[in-house]
PDB file of C-alpha atoms in Angstrom:
ATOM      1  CA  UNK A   1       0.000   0.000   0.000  1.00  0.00           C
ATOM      2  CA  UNK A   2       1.353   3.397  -0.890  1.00  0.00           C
ATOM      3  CA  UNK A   3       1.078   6.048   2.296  1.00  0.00           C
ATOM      4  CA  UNK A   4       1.118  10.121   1.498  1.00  0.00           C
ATOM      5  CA  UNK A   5       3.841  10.998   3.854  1.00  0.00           C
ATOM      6  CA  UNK A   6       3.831  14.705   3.607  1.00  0.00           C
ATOM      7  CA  UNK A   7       2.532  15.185   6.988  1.00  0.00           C
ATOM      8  CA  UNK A   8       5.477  12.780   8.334  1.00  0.00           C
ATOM      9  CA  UNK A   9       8.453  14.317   6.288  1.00  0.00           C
ATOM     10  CA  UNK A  10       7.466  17.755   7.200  1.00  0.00           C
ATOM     11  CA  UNK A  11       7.045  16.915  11.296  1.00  0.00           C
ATOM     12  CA  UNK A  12      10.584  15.670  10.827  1.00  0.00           C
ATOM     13  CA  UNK A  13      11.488  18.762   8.820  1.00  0.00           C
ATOM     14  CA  UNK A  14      10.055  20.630  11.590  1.00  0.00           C
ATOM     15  CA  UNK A  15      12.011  18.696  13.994  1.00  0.00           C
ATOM     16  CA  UNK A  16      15.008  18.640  12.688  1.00  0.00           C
ATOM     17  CA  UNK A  17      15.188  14.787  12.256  1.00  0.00           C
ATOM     18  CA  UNK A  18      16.740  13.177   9.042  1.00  0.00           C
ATOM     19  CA  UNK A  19      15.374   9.582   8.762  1.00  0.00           C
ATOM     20  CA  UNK A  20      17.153   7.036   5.880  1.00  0.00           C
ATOM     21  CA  UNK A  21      14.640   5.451   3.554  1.00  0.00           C
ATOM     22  CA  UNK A  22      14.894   2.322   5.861  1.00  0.00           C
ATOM     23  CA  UNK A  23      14.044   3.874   8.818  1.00  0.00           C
ATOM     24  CA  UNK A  24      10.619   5.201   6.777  1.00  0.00           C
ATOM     25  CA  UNK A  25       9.969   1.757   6.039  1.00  0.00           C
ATOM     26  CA  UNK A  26      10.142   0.875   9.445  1.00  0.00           C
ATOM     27  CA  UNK A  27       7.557   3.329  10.588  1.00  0.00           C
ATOM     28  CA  UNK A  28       5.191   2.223   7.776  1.00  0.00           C
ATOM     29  CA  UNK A  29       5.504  -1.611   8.713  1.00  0.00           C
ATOM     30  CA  UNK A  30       5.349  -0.794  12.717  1.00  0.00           C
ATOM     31  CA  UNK A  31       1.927   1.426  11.540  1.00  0.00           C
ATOM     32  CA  UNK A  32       0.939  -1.646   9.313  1.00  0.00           C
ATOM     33  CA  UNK A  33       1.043  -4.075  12.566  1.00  0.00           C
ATOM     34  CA  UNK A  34      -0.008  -1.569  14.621  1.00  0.00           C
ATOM     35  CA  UNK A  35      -3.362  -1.684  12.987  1.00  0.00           C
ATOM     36  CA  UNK A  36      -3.546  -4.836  12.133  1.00  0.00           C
ATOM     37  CA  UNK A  37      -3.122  -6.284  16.033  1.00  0.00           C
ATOM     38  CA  UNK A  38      -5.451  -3.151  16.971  1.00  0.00           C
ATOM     39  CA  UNK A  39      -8.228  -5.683  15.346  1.00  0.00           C
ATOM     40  CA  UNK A  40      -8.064  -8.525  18.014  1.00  0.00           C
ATOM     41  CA  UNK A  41      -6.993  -6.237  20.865  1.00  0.00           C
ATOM     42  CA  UNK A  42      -7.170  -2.687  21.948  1.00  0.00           C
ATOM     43  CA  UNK A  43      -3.741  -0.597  21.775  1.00  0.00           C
ATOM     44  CA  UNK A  44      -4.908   2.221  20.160  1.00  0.00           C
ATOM     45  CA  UNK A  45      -7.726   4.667  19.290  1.00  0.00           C
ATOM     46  CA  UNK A  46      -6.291   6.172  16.723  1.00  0.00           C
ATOM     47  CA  UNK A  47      -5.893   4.271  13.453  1.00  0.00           C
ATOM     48  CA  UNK A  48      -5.938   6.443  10.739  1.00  0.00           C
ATOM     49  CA  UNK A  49      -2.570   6.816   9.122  1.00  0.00           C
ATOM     50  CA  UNK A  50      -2.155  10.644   9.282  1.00  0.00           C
ATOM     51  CA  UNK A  51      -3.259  10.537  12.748  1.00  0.00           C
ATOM     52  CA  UNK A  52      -1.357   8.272  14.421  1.00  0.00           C
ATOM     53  CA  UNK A  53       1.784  10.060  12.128  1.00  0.00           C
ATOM     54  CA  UNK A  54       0.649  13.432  14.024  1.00  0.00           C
ATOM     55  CA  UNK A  55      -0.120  11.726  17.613  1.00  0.00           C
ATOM     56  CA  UNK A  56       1.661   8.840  17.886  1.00  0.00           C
ATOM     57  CA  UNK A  57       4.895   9.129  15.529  1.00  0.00           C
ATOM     58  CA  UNK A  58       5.556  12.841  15.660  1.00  0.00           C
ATOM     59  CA  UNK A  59       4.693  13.289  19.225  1.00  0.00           C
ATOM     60  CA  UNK A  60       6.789  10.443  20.511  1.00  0.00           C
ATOM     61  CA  UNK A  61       9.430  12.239  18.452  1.00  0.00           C
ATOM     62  CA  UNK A  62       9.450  15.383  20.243  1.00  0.00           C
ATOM     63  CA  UNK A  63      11.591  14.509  23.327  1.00  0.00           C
ATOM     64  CA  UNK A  64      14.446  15.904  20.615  1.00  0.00           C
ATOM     65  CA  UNK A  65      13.150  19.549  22.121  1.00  0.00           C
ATOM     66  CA  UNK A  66      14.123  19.231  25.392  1.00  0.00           C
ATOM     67  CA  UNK A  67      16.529  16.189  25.025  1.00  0.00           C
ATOM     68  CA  UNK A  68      19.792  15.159  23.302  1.00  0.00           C
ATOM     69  CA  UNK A  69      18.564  11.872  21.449  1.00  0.00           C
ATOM     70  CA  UNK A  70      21.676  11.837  19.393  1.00  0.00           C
ATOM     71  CA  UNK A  71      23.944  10.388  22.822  1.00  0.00           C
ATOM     72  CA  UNK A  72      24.235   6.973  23.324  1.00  0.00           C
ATOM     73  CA  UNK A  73      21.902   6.644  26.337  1.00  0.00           C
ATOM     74  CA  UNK A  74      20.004   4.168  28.311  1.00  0.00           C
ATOM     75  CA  UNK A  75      15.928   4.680  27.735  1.00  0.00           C
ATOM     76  CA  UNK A  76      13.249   3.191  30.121  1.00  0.00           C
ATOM     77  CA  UNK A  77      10.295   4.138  28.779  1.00  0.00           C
ATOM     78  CA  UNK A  78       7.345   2.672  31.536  1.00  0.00           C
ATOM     79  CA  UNK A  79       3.865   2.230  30.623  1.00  0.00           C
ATOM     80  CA  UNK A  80       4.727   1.824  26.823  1.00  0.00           C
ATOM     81  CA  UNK A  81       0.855   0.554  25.889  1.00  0.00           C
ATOM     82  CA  UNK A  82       1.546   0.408  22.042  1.00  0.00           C
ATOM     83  CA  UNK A  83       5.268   1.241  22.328  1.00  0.00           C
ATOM     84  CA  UNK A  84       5.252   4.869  22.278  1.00  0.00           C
ATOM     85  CA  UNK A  85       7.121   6.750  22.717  1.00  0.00           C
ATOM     86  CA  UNK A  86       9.508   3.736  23.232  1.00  0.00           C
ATOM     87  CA  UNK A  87       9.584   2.179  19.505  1.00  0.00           C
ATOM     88  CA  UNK A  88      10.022   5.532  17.570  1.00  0.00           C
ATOM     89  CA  UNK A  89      12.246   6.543  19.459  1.00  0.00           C
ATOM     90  CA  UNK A  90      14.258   3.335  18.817  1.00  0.00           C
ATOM     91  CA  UNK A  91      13.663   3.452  14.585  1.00  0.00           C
ATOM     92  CA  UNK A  92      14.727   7.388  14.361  1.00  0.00           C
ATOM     93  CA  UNK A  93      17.216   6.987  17.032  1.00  0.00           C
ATOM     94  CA  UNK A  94      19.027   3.726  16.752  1.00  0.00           C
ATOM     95  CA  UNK A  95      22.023   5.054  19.091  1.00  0.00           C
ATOM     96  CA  UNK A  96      19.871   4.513  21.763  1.00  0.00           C
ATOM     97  CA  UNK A  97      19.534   1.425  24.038  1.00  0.00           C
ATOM     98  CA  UNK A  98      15.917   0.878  24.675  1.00  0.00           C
ATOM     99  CA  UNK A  99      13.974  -0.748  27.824  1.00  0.00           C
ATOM    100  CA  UNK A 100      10.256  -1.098  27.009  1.00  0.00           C
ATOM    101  CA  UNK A 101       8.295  -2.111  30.447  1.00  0.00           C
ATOM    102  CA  UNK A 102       4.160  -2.187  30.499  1.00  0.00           C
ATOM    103  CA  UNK A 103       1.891  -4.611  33.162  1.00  0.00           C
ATOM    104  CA  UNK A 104       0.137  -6.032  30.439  1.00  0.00           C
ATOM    105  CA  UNK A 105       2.219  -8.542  28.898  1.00  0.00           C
ATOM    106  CA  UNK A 106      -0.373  -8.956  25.271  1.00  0.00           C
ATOM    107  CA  UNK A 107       0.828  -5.320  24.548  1.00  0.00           C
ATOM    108  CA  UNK A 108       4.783  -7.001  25.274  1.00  0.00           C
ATOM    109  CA  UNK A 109       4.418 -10.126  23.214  1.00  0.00           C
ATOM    110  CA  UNK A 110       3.053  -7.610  19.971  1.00  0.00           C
ATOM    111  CA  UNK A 111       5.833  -5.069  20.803  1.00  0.00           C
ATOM    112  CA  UNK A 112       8.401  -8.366  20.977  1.00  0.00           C
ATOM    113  CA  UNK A 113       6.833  -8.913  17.171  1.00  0.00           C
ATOM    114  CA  UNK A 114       7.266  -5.637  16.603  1.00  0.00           C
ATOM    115  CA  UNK A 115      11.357  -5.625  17.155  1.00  0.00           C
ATOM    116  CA  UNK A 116      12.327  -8.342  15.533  1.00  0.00           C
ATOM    117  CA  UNK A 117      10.026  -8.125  12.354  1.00  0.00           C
ATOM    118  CA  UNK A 118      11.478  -4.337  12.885  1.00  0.00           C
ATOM    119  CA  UNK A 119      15.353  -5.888  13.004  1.00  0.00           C
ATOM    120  CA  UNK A 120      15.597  -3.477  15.705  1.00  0.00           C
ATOM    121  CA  UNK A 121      18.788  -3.758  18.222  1.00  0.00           C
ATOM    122  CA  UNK A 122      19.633  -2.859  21.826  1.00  0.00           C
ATOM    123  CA  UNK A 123      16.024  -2.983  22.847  1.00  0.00           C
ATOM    124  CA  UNK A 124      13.849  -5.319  25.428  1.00  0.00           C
ATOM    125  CA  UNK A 125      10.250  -5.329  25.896  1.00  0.00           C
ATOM    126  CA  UNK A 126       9.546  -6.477  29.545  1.00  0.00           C
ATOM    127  CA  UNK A 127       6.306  -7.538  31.277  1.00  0.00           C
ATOM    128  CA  UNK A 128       6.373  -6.031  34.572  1.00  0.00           C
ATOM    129  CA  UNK A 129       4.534  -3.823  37.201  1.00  0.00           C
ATOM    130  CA  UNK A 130       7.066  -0.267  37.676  1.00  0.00           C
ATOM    131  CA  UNK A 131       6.129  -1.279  41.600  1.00  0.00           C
ATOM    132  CA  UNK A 132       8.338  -4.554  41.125  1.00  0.00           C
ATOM    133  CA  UNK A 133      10.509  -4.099  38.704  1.00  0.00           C
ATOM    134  CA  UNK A 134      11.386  -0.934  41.204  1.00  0.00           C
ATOM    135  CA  UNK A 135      12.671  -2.897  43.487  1.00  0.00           C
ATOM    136  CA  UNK A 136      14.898  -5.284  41.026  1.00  0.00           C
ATOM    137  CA  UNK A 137      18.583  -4.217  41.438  1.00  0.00           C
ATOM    138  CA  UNK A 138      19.140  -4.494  37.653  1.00  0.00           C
ATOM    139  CA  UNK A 139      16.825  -2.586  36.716  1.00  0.00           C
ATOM    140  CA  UNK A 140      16.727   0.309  39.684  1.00  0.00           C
ATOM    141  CA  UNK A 141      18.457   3.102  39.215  1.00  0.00           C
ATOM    142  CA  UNK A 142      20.513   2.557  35.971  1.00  0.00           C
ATOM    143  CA  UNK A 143      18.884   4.713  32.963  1.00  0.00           C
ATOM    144  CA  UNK A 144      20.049   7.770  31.861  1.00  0.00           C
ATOM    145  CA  UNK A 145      16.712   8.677  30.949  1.00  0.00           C
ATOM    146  CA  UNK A 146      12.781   7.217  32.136  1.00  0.00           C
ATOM    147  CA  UNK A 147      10.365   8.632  29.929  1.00  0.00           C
ATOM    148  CA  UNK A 148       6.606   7.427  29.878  1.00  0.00           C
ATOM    149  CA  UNK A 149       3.525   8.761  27.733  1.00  0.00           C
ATOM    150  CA  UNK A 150       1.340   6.997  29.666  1.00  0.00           C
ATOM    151  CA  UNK A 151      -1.794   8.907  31.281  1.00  0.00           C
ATOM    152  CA  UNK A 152      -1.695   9.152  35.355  1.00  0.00           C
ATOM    153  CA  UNK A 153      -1.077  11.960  37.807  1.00  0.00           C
ATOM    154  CA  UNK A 154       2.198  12.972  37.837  1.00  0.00           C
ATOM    155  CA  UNK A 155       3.002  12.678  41.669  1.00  0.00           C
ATOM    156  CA  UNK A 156       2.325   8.694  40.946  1.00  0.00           C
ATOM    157  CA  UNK A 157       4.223   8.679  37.768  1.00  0.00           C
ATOM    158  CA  UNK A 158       7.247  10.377  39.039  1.00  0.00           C
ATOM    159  CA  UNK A 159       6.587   7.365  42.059  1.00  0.00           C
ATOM    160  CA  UNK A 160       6.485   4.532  39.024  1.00  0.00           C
ATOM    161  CA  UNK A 161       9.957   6.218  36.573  1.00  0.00           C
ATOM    162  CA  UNK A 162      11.925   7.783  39.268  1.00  0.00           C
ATOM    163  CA  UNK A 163      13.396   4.809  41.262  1.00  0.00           C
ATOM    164  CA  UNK A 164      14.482   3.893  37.632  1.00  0.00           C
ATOM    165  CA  UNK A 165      16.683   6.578  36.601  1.00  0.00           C
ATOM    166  CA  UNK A 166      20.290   7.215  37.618  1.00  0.00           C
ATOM    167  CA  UNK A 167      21.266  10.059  39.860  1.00  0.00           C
ATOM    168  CA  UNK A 168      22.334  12.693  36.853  1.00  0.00           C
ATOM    169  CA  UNK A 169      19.766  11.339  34.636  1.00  0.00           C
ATOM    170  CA  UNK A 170      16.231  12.899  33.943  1.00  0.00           C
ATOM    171  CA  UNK A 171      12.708  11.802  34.030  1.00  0.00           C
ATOM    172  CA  UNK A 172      10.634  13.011  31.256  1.00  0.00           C
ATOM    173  CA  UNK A 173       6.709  13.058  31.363  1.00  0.00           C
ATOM    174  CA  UNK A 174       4.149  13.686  28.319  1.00  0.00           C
ATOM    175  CA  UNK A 175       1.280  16.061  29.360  1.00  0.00           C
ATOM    176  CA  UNK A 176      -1.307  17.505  27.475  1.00  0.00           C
ATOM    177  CA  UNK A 177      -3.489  20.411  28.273  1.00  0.00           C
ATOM    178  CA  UNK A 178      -3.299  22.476  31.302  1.00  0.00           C
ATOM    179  CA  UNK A 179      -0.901  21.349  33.429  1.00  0.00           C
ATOM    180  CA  UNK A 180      -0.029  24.031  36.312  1.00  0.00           C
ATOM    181  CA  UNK A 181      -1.837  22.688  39.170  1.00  0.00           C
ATOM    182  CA  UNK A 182      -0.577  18.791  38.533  1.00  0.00           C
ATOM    183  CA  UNK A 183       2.980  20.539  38.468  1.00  0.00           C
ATOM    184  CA  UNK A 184       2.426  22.497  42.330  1.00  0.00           C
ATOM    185  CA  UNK A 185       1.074  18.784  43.231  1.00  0.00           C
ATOM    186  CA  UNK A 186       3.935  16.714  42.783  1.00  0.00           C
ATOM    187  CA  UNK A 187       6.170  18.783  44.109  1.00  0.00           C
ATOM    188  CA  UNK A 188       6.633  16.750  47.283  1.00  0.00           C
ATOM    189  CA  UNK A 189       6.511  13.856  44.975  1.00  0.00           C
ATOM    190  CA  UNK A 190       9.408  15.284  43.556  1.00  0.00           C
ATOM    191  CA  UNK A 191      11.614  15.817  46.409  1.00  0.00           C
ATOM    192  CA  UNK A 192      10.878  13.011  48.325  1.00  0.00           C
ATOM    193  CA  UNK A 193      11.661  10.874  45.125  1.00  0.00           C
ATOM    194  CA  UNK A 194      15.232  12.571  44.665  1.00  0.00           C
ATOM    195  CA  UNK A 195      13.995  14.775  42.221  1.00  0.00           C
ATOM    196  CA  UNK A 196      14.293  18.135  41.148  1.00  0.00           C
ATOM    197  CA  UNK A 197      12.539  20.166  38.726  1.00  0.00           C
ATOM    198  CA  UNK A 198      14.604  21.663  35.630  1.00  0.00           C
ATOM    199  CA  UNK A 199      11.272  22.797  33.610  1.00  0.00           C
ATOM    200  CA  UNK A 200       7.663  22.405  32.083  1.00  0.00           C
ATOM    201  CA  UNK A 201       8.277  22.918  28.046  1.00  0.00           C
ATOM    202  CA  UNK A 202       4.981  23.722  26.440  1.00  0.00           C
ATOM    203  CA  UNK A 203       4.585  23.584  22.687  1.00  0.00           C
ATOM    204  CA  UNK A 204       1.690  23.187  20.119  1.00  0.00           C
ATOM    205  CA  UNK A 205       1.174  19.972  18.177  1.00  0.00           C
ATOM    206  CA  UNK A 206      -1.083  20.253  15.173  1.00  0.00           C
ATOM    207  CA  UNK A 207      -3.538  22.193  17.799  1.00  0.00           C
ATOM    208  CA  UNK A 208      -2.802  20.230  20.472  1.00  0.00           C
ATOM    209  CA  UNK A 209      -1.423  21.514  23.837  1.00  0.00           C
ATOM    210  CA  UNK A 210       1.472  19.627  24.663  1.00  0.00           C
ATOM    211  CA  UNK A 211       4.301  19.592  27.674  1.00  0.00           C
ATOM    212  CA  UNK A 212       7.709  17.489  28.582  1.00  0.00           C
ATOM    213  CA  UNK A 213       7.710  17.945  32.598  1.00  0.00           C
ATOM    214  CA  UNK A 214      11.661  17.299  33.192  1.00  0.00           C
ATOM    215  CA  UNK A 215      12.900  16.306  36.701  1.00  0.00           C
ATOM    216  CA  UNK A 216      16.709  15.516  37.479  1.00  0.00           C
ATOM    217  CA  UNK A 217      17.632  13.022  39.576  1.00  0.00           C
ATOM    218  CA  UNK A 218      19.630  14.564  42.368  1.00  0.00           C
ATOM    219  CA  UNK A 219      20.368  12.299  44.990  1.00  0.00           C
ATOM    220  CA  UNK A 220      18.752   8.279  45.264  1.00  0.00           C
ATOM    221  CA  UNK A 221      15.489   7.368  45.923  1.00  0.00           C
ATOM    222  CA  UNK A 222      14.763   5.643  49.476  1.00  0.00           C
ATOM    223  CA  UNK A 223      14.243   2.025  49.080  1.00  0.00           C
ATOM    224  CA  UNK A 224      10.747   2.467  50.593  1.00  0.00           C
ATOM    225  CA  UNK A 225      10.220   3.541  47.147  1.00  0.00           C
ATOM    226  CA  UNK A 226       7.817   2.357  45.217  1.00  0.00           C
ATOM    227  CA  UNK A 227       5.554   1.479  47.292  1.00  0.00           C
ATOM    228  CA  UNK A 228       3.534  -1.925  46.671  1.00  0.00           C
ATOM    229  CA  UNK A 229       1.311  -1.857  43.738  1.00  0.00           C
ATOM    230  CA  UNK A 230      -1.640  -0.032  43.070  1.00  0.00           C
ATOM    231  CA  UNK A 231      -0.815   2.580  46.181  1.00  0.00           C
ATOM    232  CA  UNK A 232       1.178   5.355  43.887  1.00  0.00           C
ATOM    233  CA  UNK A 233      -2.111   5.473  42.128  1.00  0.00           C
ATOM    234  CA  UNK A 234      -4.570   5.402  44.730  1.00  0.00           C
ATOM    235  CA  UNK A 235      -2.473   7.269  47.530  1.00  0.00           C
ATOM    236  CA  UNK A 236       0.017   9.743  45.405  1.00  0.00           C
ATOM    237  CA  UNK A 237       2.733  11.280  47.576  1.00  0.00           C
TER     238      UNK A 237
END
């Protein structure tokens, strides 16, 4: 099938990403599966190809405003759902060394198709809850950068990626919309995590309000951190 990728080439334009015609091809086959398993089980709403270009692809893609993708760095990125913004993040940027982690382990076993039909390197797709996998030793503690896309209140996100990143690393969170009072709110999160705020970047996609919330990691997280499942969500700090 032939795809109109104007919208694409000019969000990369606009980004200042140059992609080889390989690394096209693997967007187009990771949107053809993407759709295709989307039939049998639900990863995403958004199926149309321009769409999921503009809020899937080019969004995931965006980190490069507030983050040097070009370094060879570790990447968690927890709560990956469909693998964003884990897997385009891998195909534009194949420098960097990839750690997909979500609780549900269907979403794992499609993203596991996904890399190797994908030929994609230095990347893992695990099935874990951030609560256990927290507490792992090889996993706590050693990224240079967390990311996640997923949607929960930041005070219990920062609670689920913070343990995971390296002191002199960064957590980075997707928002959209208004995000001021969610910011003042995690601020104890934020602290108590080993955490400090470097800045809320705001920016418009396609009409869409959009932020990166970026925390440093300053000092380690205390190993009562996280606590057991489901309380970051249902108690946030």
């Amino acid at each position: 099938m032939t795809y109109n990728l104007e919208k694409f080439l000019k969000g990369l334009e606009e980004l200042q990403i140059e992609l080889s015609d390989n690394q096209i091809q693997q967007f187009i086959r990771y949107y053809e599966m993407l759709v295709e398993k989307n039939k049998v089980m639900n990863l995403t709403a958004i199926t149309e190809f321009d769409e999921v270009i503009e809020k899937h692809f080019l969004d995931s893609l965006s980190l490069i405003k507030v983050y040097d993708l070009k370094k060879e760095v570790s990447v968690m990125d927890m709560g990956t759902g469909a693998g964003f913004p884990g897997i385009p993040l891998k195909i534009a940027f194949p420098n960097l060394k990839v750690t997909l982690a979500d609780s549900l382990n269907k979403r794992i076993l499609f993203l596991q198709e996904v890399i190797e039909e994908l030929g994609l390197k230095d990347i893992e797709a695990l099935h874990a809850r951030a609560e256990e996998l927290g507490k792992n030793k090889e996993y706590r503690e050693k990224f240079d950068l967390v990311v996640s896309r997923a949607v929960a209140n930041l005070s219990s996100l920062e609670e689920y990626c913070v343990p995971f990143v390296k002191i002199g690393g960064n957590f980075i969170s997707y928002k959209s919309g208004e995000i001021e009072e969610e910011v003042a709110n995690a601020k104890n999160a934020t602290f108590l995590l080993g955490g400090k705020m470097k800045e809320v970047y705001k920016f418009d996609l396609y009409e869409q309000k959009r932020s990166f919330v970026v925390i440093d990691k300053v000092k380690g997280t205390p190993k009562t951190y996280p606590r057991k499942a489901g309380t970051p969500t249902k108690t946030p700090l």
